[in-house]
XYZ file of C-alpha atoms in Angstrom:
686
model
C 0.362 0.264 -0.019
C 3.254 2.361 1.154
C 4.356 2.097 -2.485
C 1.229 2.482 -4.446
C 0.418 5.330 -2.095
C 3.964 6.860 -3.448
C 3.232 5.418 -7.316
C 0.498 7.602 -7.515
C 1.143 10.587 -5.701
C 4.326 11.141 -8.638
C 6.955 10.037 -5.887
C 9.791 7.196 -7.413
C 10.636 5.344 -4.434
C 14.309 4.547 -3.751
C 14.870 1.181 -4.570
C 18.506 0.611 -3.449
C 17.106 1.117 0.463
C 13.650 -0.390 -0.326
C 14.853 -3.903 -1.548
C 18.085 -3.642 1.270
C 20.264 -5.604 -0.288
C 18.279 -8.343 -1.169
C 18.396 -9.766 -4.725
C 15.865 -9.429 -7.083
C 13.795 -9.927 -10.129
C 11.205 -8.900 -12.782
C 9.514 -11.426 -14.252
C 6.573 -10.856 -17.070
C 2.811 -10.170 -16.080
C -0.086 -10.317 -17.582
C -1.017 -8.209 -19.636
C -3.965 -5.585 -19.008
C -7.407 -5.279 -20.617
C -6.169 -2.200 -22.168
C -3.750 -3.218 -23.869
C -4.639 -3.936 -26.959
C -2.519 -5.491 -29.796
C -2.350 -3.669 -33.080
C -1.721 -5.641 -35.747
C -1.518 -4.050 -39.073
C 1.985 -2.741 -39.330
C 2.487 -4.655 -42.002
C -0.798 -3.623 -44.006
C -0.599 -0.590 -46.622
C -1.829 2.572 -45.864
C -4.224 3.769 -48.768
C -2.455 6.550 -49.132
C 0.540 4.639 -49.844
C -1.511 2.277 -51.728
C -1.916 4.710 -54.307
C 0.976 6.442 -54.601
C 0.263 9.363 -52.898
C 2.435 12.616 -54.070
C 4.686 13.606 -51.595
C 5.376 16.756 -50.277
C 9.173 17.767 -49.303
C 10.045 20.506 -46.344
C 11.769 23.458 -47.914
C 14.705 24.614 -45.940
C 14.475 28.646 -47.360
C 11.928 29.850 -44.000
C 11.265 33.191 -47.002
C 9.253 30.746 -49.195
C 6.921 29.472 -46.386
C 4.840 32.112 -46.616
C 1.006 32.018 -48.753
C -2.321 34.368 -48.287
C -5.459 33.834 -49.895
C -6.237 35.389 -53.580
C -9.597 36.076 -55.115
C -9.537 35.323 -58.774
C -12.322 35.792 -61.702
C -13.436 32.168 -62.523
C -16.147 31.751 -65.214
C -18.987 29.569 -64.639
C -21.090 27.489 -67.751
C -23.525 30.288 -69.608
C -27.135 28.916 -70.427
C -27.046 25.698 -69.058
C -29.582 24.685 -66.202
C -29.439 22.121 -63.156
C -29.927 18.343 -63.302
C -33.764 18.670 -62.393
C -34.194 14.699 -63.187
C -32.044 14.871 -59.301
C -34.613 14.540 -56.062
C -33.142 18.041 -54.888
C -33.441 19.430 -51.104
C -33.258 23.223 -50.574
C -32.864 24.565 -46.857
C -34.638 27.888 -47.468
C -33.560 31.040 -46.460
C -35.438 34.404 -45.122
C -34.434 36.882 -47.866
C -35.791 34.143 -50.627
C -32.821 33.187 -52.247
C -34.075 29.139 -51.906
C -37.598 30.035 -52.659
C -36.301 31.766 -56.300
C -34.115 28.726 -56.446
C -37.697 26.732 -55.283
C -39.714 27.930 -57.956
C -37.082 27.899 -61.063
C -36.304 24.145 -59.953
C -39.476 22.778 -60.018
C -40.274 24.612 -63.200
C -37.596 23.273 -64.772
C -39.702 20.153 -64.053
C -37.348 19.279 -60.552
C -38.932 17.627 -57.497
C -38.251 19.478 -54.555
C -38.315 19.378 -50.769
C -37.874 22.930 -49.245
C -37.203 23.092 -45.802
C -37.873 26.389 -43.487
C -36.516 26.481 -39.772
C -39.128 26.573 -37.332
C -39.610 25.881 -33.771
C -41.574 22.388 -33.976
C -41.658 19.410 -35.999
C -44.145 20.432 -39.390
C -44.927 18.618 -42.859
C -46.909 21.319 -44.530
C -47.981 19.247 -47.610
C -46.700 20.054 -51.001
C -43.492 18.851 -50.526
C -42.594 21.576 -47.739
C -41.243 20.513 -43.668
C -40.418 22.996 -41.052
C -37.662 21.487 -38.296
C -36.215 22.428 -35.488
C -32.503 23.530 -36.169
C -31.181 22.367 -32.653
C -33.185 19.117 -32.754
C -30.005 15.988 -34.691
C -33.934 13.999 -34.454
C -36.127 16.469 -36.716
C -33.393 15.564 -39.433
C -33.166 12.267 -39.000
C -37.292 12.584 -38.882
C -37.028 13.854 -42.635
C -34.501 12.370 -43.780
C -36.353 8.790 -42.674
C -39.647 10.384 -43.882
C -38.361 11.519 -47.684
C -36.601 7.953 -47.836
C -39.755 6.499 -47.571
C -41.192 8.715 -51.194
C -41.319 8.394 -53.991
C -38.389 10.040 -55.186
C -36.860 9.009 -52.236
C -33.641 10.508 -50.792
C -32.331 13.604 -52.062
C -28.677 13.142 -54.244
C -28.706 17.668 -54.286
C -28.905 19.602 -51.739
C -28.990 23.280 -51.311
C -27.939 24.411 -47.945
C -28.976 28.468 -47.507
C -29.617 29.173 -43.810
C -26.724 31.892 -43.696
C -27.611 33.657 -46.105
C -29.458 36.304 -43.707
C -30.458 40.050 -43.280
C -27.754 42.586 -43.685
C -25.934 42.947 -39.642
C -27.363 40.175 -38.333
C -24.470 38.346 -37.445
C -25.671 34.626 -38.749
C -25.706 31.473 -35.708
C -23.355 28.006 -35.021
C -27.344 26.620 -34.974
C -28.744 27.468 -38.937
C -24.760 26.444 -39.914
C -22.176 24.858 -38.428
C -24.231 22.804 -36.098
C -26.896 22.502 -39.681
C -24.524 21.071 -41.739
C -23.442 18.260 -39.172
C -26.632 17.130 -38.031
C -28.391 16.540 -41.918
C -24.197 14.991 -42.596
C -25.067 12.369 -39.468
C -29.194 11.786 -40.899
C -28.152 11.237 -44.648
C -25.242 8.671 -43.804
C -27.742 6.966 -42.689
C -29.316 6.015 -46.104
C -26.733 5.345 -47.930
C -26.826 5.498 -52.091
C -24.617 4.261 -54.463
C -25.280 7.905 -56.283
C -22.582 10.997 -55.708
C -24.250 13.634 -53.088
C -23.938 17.730 -54.404
C -24.600 19.708 -52.110
C -23.881 23.551 -52.284
C -23.580 25.774 -49.580
C -25.050 29.338 -49.824
C -24.052 32.209 -47.304
C -23.938 36.190 -48.139
C -21.519 38.185 -45.625
C -18.624 35.635 -45.227
C -15.281 36.422 -48.011
C -13.906 39.789 -47.804
C -13.331 39.833 -51.381
C -13.874 43.773 -52.398
C -12.868 45.222 -49.094
C -16.411 46.755 -48.688
C -18.363 43.882 -47.819
C -20.491 43.728 -44.500
C -19.043 40.545 -42.846
C -20.134 38.035 -40.296
C -17.140 35.724 -38.908
C -19.122 33.122 -36.942
C -20.558 31.862 -40.145
C -17.147 31.058 -42.023
C -17.396 28.016 -39.208
C -19.428 26.347 -41.495
C -16.019 26.460 -43.416
C -15.579 23.314 -40.811
C -18.324 21.074 -42.496
C -17.470 22.298 -46.481
C -14.506 21.184 -46.732
C -13.896 18.633 -44.401
C -17.335 15.958 -45.455
C -15.710 15.490 -49.121
C -13.045 13.797 -47.794
C -14.590 12.216 -44.880
C -18.137 10.212 -46.894
C -16.560 9.341 -50.313
C -18.973 10.092 -53.295
C -19.933 13.548 -51.604
C -19.423 16.907 -53.168
C -19.376 20.016 -51.150
C -18.710 23.889 -52.507
C -19.581 27.020 -50.805
C -20.761 29.429 -52.556
C -20.882 33.153 -51.320
C -23.697 35.597 -52.449
C -23.504 39.352 -52.770
C -27.447 39.611 -51.774
C -28.717 41.429 -48.892
C -32.554 41.556 -49.780
C -34.292 38.827 -52.147
C -31.829 38.128 -55.365
C -31.695 40.141 -58.098
C -32.883 38.212 -61.784
C -28.799 38.436 -62.474
C -27.921 37.104 -58.920
C -30.587 34.646 -59.604
C -29.298 33.245 -62.818
C -25.587 33.009 -61.939
C -26.562 31.505 -58.885
C -28.849 28.799 -61.413
C -25.298 28.844 -62.773
C -23.608 27.342 -60.109
C -25.938 24.508 -59.203
C -25.536 23.523 -63.028
C -21.458 23.035 -62.341
C -21.313 19.922 -60.328
C -18.785 20.272 -57.136
C -15.426 19.256 -57.968
C -13.371 16.934 -55.099
C -12.281 18.331 -52.872
C -12.199 22.003 -51.253
C -14.263 24.728 -53.278
C -14.538 28.068 -51.707
C -16.046 31.071 -54.341
C -18.431 34.580 -54.098
C -20.694 35.905 -56.603
C -19.486 39.615 -56.310
C -20.499 42.593 -58.933
C -21.710 39.902 -61.368
C -18.715 37.939 -61.509
C -17.796 34.636 -59.871
C -14.421 34.656 -58.040
C -12.571 31.301 -57.122
C -10.584 30.814 -53.908
C -6.630 30.053 -54.495
C -3.199 30.684 -51.886
C -0.497 32.280 -53.565
C 2.838 32.656 -52.518
C 2.974 35.636 -50.718
C 7.230 36.433 -50.604
C 8.430 38.501 -47.411
C 11.758 39.791 -46.678
C 14.295 38.226 -44.652
C 14.267 39.282 -41.061
C 17.462 38.450 -38.708
C 16.653 41.664 -35.601
C 15.411 41.139 -32.978
C 11.348 40.611 -32.257
C 9.363 43.338 -33.614
C 8.259 44.218 -30.399
C 8.190 47.869 -28.259
C 11.611 47.902 -25.779
C 9.386 47.473 -22.159
C 6.800 46.393 -23.723
C 3.599 44.384 -22.515
C 2.573 41.125 -24.502
C -0.589 39.258 -23.718
C -0.658 35.510 -23.784
C -3.603 33.236 -23.921
C -2.798 29.659 -23.435
C 0.093 30.736 -21.885
C 1.317 27.988 -20.109
C 0.943 25.453 -23.100
C 4.201 24.443 -24.885
C 3.545 27.645 -27.432
C 2.982 29.880 -25.187
C 5.218 29.521 -23.157
C 8.109 29.470 -25.492
C 6.842 32.345 -27.339
C 7.026 34.032 -23.581
C 11.106 33.187 -23.697
C 10.855 34.763 -26.939
C 8.889 38.119 -25.846
C 10.845 37.994 -22.776
C 14.245 37.680 -24.783
C 13.879 40.815 -26.675
C 12.618 43.054 -23.276
C 9.206 42.828 -23.422
C 7.116 42.321 -20.303
C 4.840 39.368 -20.264
C 1.242 38.367 -19.192
C 0.305 34.843 -19.558
C -3.425 33.690 -18.614
C -4.412 30.181 -18.961
C -7.597 27.646 -17.663
C -5.527 25.555 -15.552
C -4.157 26.569 -11.600
C -0.896 27.370 -11.261
C 1.230 27.864 -7.247
C 1.388 31.455 -6.919
C 4.269 33.112 -7.957
C 6.002 33.555 -4.402
C 5.415 29.692 -4.080
C 6.891 28.868 -7.009
C 9.969 26.978 -5.778
C 8.568 25.773 -2.099
C 6.301 24.080 -4.729
C 8.638 22.465 -6.367
C 10.822 21.289 -3.601
C 7.412 19.567 -2.488
C 6.768 18.232 -5.951
C 10.007 17.202 -7.524
C 8.574 14.525 -9.558
C 7.828 14.824 -13.485
C 4.708 15.764 -14.507
C 3.172 18.140 -16.607
C 2.390 20.938 -14.264
C 5.294 20.176 -12.878
C 7.036 20.465 -15.767
C 5.477 24.547 -16.134
C 5.988 25.419 -13.519
C 9.754 24.919 -13.749
C 9.823 26.124 -17.290
C 8.246 29.556 -15.609
C 11.094 29.783 -12.561
C 13.469 29.481 -15.038
C 11.882 32.638 -17.103
C 11.903 34.547 -14.093
C 15.712 33.630 -13.066
C 17.055 34.673 -16.365
C 15.310 38.094 -15.854
C 11.981 37.666 -17.158
C 9.134 39.454 -16.130
C 6.001 37.870 -15.714
C 2.716 37.738 -14.884
C 0.526 34.533 -14.759
C -3.480 34.370 -14.238
C -5.589 31.618 -14.251
C -8.466 33.135 -16.720
C -10.054 31.014 -19.657
C -10.163 32.775 -22.314
C -13.836 32.920 -23.176
C -14.781 34.017 -19.551
C -15.175 38.130 -20.082
C -15.338 38.442 -16.478
C -11.776 36.429 -15.807
C -9.984 37.775 -18.953
C -11.268 41.618 -17.742
C -9.971 40.954 -14.110
C -6.270 40.108 -16.347
C -6.587 42.932 -18.071
C -6.734 45.341 -15.047
C -3.771 43.711 -13.289
C -1.641 44.168 -16.077
C -2.264 47.697 -16.553
C -2.166 48.303 -13.027
C 1.638 46.834 -12.852
C 2.952 47.402 -15.879
C 0.400 50.523 -17.470
C -1.178 49.428 -20.743
C -0.952 46.466 -22.989
C 0.411 46.604 -26.205
C -0.192 43.489 -28.350
C -1.632 39.923 -27.838
C -1.351 37.117 -29.299
C -4.589 34.101 -28.940
C -2.421 30.510 -29.011
C -5.068 28.896 -26.364
C -7.103 26.603 -28.425
C -8.768 22.498 -27.219
C -7.529 20.169 -29.760
C -10.510 18.939 -31.574
C -11.014 15.045 -33.551
C -13.459 12.633 -34.493
C -15.621 11.845 -38.027
C -18.283 13.553 -39.018
C -20.975 10.521 -38.020
C -19.792 10.071 -35.207
C -19.045 14.115 -34.251
C -21.040 15.317 -30.522
C -21.921 18.689 -31.132
C -21.036 18.919 -26.725
C -17.501 17.767 -27.364
C -16.931 20.233 -31.040
C -18.581 23.212 -28.848
C -15.633 22.980 -26.376
C -12.870 22.442 -29.491
C -14.800 26.298 -31.015
C -15.181 27.693 -27.517
C -11.165 29.007 -26.545
C -11.510 30.466 -30.396
C -14.470 31.443 -31.683
C -15.992 33.163 -27.582
C -12.344 33.292 -26.864
C -11.475 35.392 -29.372
C -14.430 37.651 -28.539
C -13.929 38.225 -24.816
C -10.170 38.668 -25.883
C -11.352 41.838 -28.384
C -13.574 43.086 -25.721
C -11.668 43.483 -22.989
C -8.639 44.573 -24.824
C -11.069 47.102 -27.143
C -9.819 50.167 -24.774
C -5.810 48.933 -25.145
C -3.559 50.812 -28.442
C -2.694 47.324 -29.493
C 0.167 47.379 -32.231
C -1.487 44.291 -32.987
C -3.763 40.913 -32.392
C -2.215 37.850 -33.402
C -4.313 34.733 -33.834
C -2.410 31.547 -33.970
C -4.748 29.323 -36.404
C -4.321 25.957 -38.265
C -3.374 25.435 -41.507
C -5.540 22.698 -40.962
C -8.494 25.129 -41.518
C -8.197 25.926 -45.315
C -6.734 21.966 -45.912
C -9.967 20.557 -44.022
C -7.648 17.935 -42.963
C -10.263 14.722 -41.872
C -11.579 14.303 -38.444
C -10.590 17.721 -37.993
C -13.916 19.071 -38.453
C -14.578 21.524 -35.301
C -11.098 22.734 -35.380
C -11.076 23.395 -39.078
C -14.369 25.312 -37.980
C -12.822 26.858 -35.628
C -9.509 27.902 -37.104
C -11.730 29.342 -40.407
C -13.544 31.602 -37.835
C -9.795 32.897 -36.850
C -9.622 33.816 -40.484
C -12.785 35.195 -41.039
C -12.577 37.398 -37.710
C -8.698 38.449 -38.925
C -10.039 39.354 -42.184
C -13.543 42.050 -40.782
C -11.156 43.567 -38.206
C -8.473 43.287 -39.463
C -9.296 46.601 -42.004
C -9.113 48.673 -39.043
C -6.774 47.975 -37.136
C -3.680 45.700 -37.035
C -5.679 41.561 -36.503
C -3.588 39.200 -38.179
C -4.240 35.317 -38.428
C -1.963 33.078 -38.881
C -2.356 28.844 -40.422
C 0.716 27.091 -39.596
C 1.348 24.170 -40.382
C 2.835 21.742 -37.879
C 5.011 22.842 -34.948
C 7.792 20.305 -33.496
C 7.029 19.305 -29.961
C 4.872 21.744 -29.635
C 1.349 23.134 -30.633
C -2.045 22.687 -31.119
C -0.632 19.711 -33.874
C 0.587 17.487 -30.812
C -2.619 17.618 -29.283
C -4.977 17.055 -32.307
C -6.740 13.648 -32.775
C -6.771 13.285 -35.903
C -8.751 9.741 -36.536
C -6.461 6.450 -35.886
C -4.612 4.846 -38.957
C -4.098 8.687 -40.404
C -0.284 9.474 -39.706
C 1.159 12.721 -38.366
C 3.836 13.487 -41.198
C 6.713 15.435 -38.477
C 9.481 15.439 -40.840
C 7.916 18.778 -42.010
C 6.708 20.262 -39.387
C 8.823 23.459 -37.547
C 11.264 23.910 -35.106
C 9.875 26.717 -31.832
C 12.912 28.353 -33.306
C 12.141 28.903 -37.000
C 8.295 28.958 -36.299
C 9.427 32.447 -33.884
C 11.321 33.415 -36.919
C 8.852 33.547 -39.407
C 6.509 34.958 -36.615
C 8.477 37.716 -36.245
C 9.303 37.891 -40.032
C 5.427 38.164 -40.710
C 5.775 41.086 -38.289
C 7.800 42.693 -39.797
C 7.375 42.473 -43.353
C 3.820 40.835 -43.501
C 0.358 43.684 -45.133
C -2.604 41.094 -44.858
C -4.651 39.635 -42.504
C -3.906 36.073 -42.780
C -1.489 34.189 -43.689
C -0.438 30.648 -43.595
C 3.174 29.737 -43.099
C 3.792 26.352 -44.810
C 6.533 24.423 -44.371
C 5.949 22.177 -47.584
C 4.614 24.058 -51.114
C 0.644 23.990 -50.380
C -0.362 23.667 -53.496
C 1.516 19.741 -53.066
C -0.288 19.857 -49.463
C -3.695 20.194 -51.357
C -3.067 17.605 -53.957
C -1.858 14.983 -51.175
C -4.636 15.905 -48.586
C -5.875 11.851 -47.577
C -9.122 11.917 -48.213
C -11.949 8.335 -47.363
C -12.184 7.601 -50.745
C -12.762 4.855 -53.187
C -8.971 3.953 -52.632
C -10.010 4.090 -49.088
C -12.349 1.360 -48.831
C -10.560 -0.860 -51.550
C -8.922 -4.528 -49.778
C -6.122 -5.729 -51.181
C -5.497 -9.725 -50.479
C -3.424 -10.089 -47.730
C -0.317 -13.243 -47.679
C 0.006 -13.278 -43.795
C -2.081 -13.203 -40.787
C -1.311 -12.826 -36.551
C -2.557 -15.177 -34.191
C -6.151 -13.873 -32.277
C -5.396 -11.570 -29.817
C -5.144 -12.212 -26.266
C -8.833 -10.613 -25.486
C -11.805 -11.907 -22.534
C -14.491 -12.584 -25.085
C -14.290 -16.061 -26.003
C -14.037 -17.471 -29.290
C -17.138 -18.269 -30.423
C -16.972 -19.569 -34.515
C -19.638 -18.243 -37.180
C -23.358 -19.988 -37.599
C -24.397 -18.946 -40.339
C -23.018 -17.913 -44.465
C -23.231 -13.769 -43.251
C -21.764 -14.102 -40.571
C -18.595 -16.298 -41.487
C -18.630 -13.570 -44.294
C -18.302 -10.877 -42.077
C -16.126 -12.546 -40.391
C -14.294 -12.826 -43.176
C -14.306 -8.967 -43.770
C -13.135 -8.537 -39.888
C -9.726 -10.639 -40.025
C -8.673 -9.220 -43.696
C -8.754 -5.555 -42.736
C -7.422 -6.598 -39.397
C -4.897 -8.027 -39.548
C -6.351 -11.674 -37.375
C -6.631 -14.982 -38.503
C -9.621 -16.431 -36.319
C -12.151 -13.771 -35.495
C -15.141 -14.626 -33.001
C -18.650 -13.118 -33.473
C -19.051 -12.383 -30.076
C -15.662 -10.366 -30.303
C -15.556 -6.297 -29.576
C -13.926 -4.651 -32.391
C -12.005 -2.492 -30.472
C -10.719 -5.053 -28.450
C -9.585 -6.481 -31.571
C -7.239 -3.509 -32.867
C -9.869 -1.640 -34.797
C -10.462 1.891 -35.198
C -12.592 5.319 -36.845
C -10.799 4.529 -39.851
C -10.648 0.772 -40.048
C -14.213 1.012 -39.436
C -15.458 2.570 -42.209
C -13.315 -0.062 -44.780
C -15.332 -2.602 -43.160
C -18.597 -1.229 -43.898
C -18.122 -0.643 -46.975
C -16.417 -3.862 -47.641
C -19.656 -5.550 -45.987
C -21.771 -3.979 -47.774
C -20.397 -4.688 -51.238
C -19.818 -8.376 -49.999
C -23.599 -8.453 -49.407
C -24.998 -5.910 -50.824
C -26.534 -4.240 -47.897
C -26.448 -0.510 -46.678
C -25.076 -0.571 -43.394
C -23.936 2.752 -41.983
C -21.450 3.399 -39.445
C -23.266 3.847 -36.255
C -24.476 0.381 -37.242
C -21.620 -0.632 -36.302
C -21.860 1.019 -33.575
C -24.141 0.703 -32.147
C -22.987 -3.163 -31.302
C -19.494 -3.641 -32.312
C -19.552 -7.036 -32.869
C -19.733 -9.671 -35.885
C -22.900 -10.800 -34.960
C -24.482 -7.308 -34.555
C -23.505 -6.662 -38.031
C -24.452 -10.228 -39.393
C -27.783 -9.779 -37.872
C -28.706 -6.298 -39.121
C -27.952 -7.881 -42.854
C -29.900 -10.462 -42.492
C -32.279 -9.648 -40.566
C -33.009 -5.081 -41.726
C -33.076 -2.777 -38.707
C -37.126 -1.493 -39.168
C -36.767 2.689 -39.590
C -38.238 4.800 -37.412
C -41.917 5.694 -38.161
C -41.644 9.538 -39.234
C -43.961 10.188 -36.258
C -41.915 8.366 -33.642
C -40.005 10.681 -32.371
C -39.621 8.954 -29.268
C -38.151 6.034 -30.670
C -35.198 8.135 -33.138
C -34.073 10.078 -29.943
C -34.276 6.912 -28.018
C -31.996 5.357 -30.464
C -29.719 8.733 -31.030
C -29.042 8.586 -27.202
C -27.987 4.994 -27.236
C -25.545 5.371 -29.933
C -24.200 8.469 -28.523
C -23.736 7.333 -25.262
C -21.641 3.749 -27.187
C -19.397 6.200 -28.708
C -18.464 8.583 -25.735
C -17.559 5.008 -23.526
C -15.950 4.135 -27.075
C -14.501 7.252 -26.992
C -13.030 7.259 -23.414
C -11.385 3.945 -24.574
C -9.546 5.007 -27.163
C -7.805 8.014 -25.054
C -7.419 5.577 -22.373
C -5.214 3.799 -24.513
C -3.607 6.527 -26.275
C -5.397 6.481 -29.989
């Protein structure tokens, strides 16, 4: 018990004294249930199998900088949307959606119209009202359409982010609505490609004269990530210049937009002044800077997320230039006057102890520091931190917003509450920071974003959305003051990329990561010479990163013949052989994808070493072999061969359209299973 107490408190026992010259031998103990064996190390990943474009790291840092740019792009003249398809239109308040519906129906299309409402309603003539915040309403809508003669729509126009001038838009009508819709649609797999257009207004700074709503930029997360995660789905973000009901010219351009089906990958376009503009990224050469950082001598700088690895590296960098630094963080630290005595009482390893040691080293090197426990999304706490900083040092001359929460998880399995926690520090935190610093004459406000926002990385829909907001905020506020959003590539050993959870199976490439010294040099270069409000820092060529970005395409669902298989791992479940042809086929698929020679029908998918990417391959392959339409959610509900085979032999009856309680109970059950599995994956380090 004494040893256990020492171990749990982080203290390392003195084993020499404890054994007192006794002879001891180390013996292997049985593994714990959470110590899983992985079996697919000899298997090619989809990227390896398809010869993905390789991207090399460039040593010349002056080549690392890019900026977004808008270029004129033509639309097909005279073409009309495909009216032989079933269209689903989420109608806006300005009348853009209704105008589209009228044109489509006049062309003979079957069109379902959905309005945002306080509760579910079916109004006839293909019109529905749904509550944007209720996932069950989206399920009910898609179920009802799937049971109808036209089936589930394959052409979707989502216009809820088209608002009246001055309206900010909302997460519920944009980001969250697209997630809920995607999750409802994936329960109805279709071999026919699905095309999605997401309409907005006031999202992009193209001409410099737009009235912008940065919050709408969060919808770019689903727009950019969805096509990478769901094979056969393409998506285009279209930012309109409508501030009232569309004119005839605006409507003609929009109908031509709907006639040009979205291309694979990320597509962001805008309509302005009779023209169509497409977003690109162009090199932004900046002059090499080898002098001291661009900060005032004796200046005062606020760093959010200040006790993280990146925040502490930045604090050291600023202090070396003679600046005074105020750090804010959610984590509670010992008071500064107690740091030395606290370390004496806590000499062992641990994140908190390491943070205090770094702060002590900075202090002993002469850094002037203030450290506050203040969540950046908490206005009262941040206001008090600024008040104490100005009381001590007189003013705040600049701010660096590095705070963030790592995202992770496929859209199909996304918990919107977890997504809200990822969005909070970057979205609300930025707005709070703007509010509490409003009376300070800042030289600059620097927002630390991610290049994943531009690429749309698989498994990062919430993190992508949060960083898209930073870019849009900088584009808007940067027209009146110096606000810069920096979309960083990965940092080596520090930064959000270290803690951001890509889906298991997607390798984090560290070869291209920048060192802390390189990143801070790039930061100084941007502050000294950049005139744009958004800068991308990429050690690899940006076009190559876009071209090689991982997607769960058809190549990701192909199963190559396997020449070797590993023995069945030692798990708690006893082996139970297949009892039917269906179970035999499903077992074969599991064995091939997991690289295990014997899979029992009661074995848990995750106990065998499965992960989210293999789950997608597994469901797709079973559907191909058995001609079924199973979904990822079906697998996650049971996680065994017996469960999955049972669904194929006796298809699950769709809940009736009027049975909201049954839909909600099924969703709650699935969500609890997802959360449980996520905790298990986190516990074993995935």
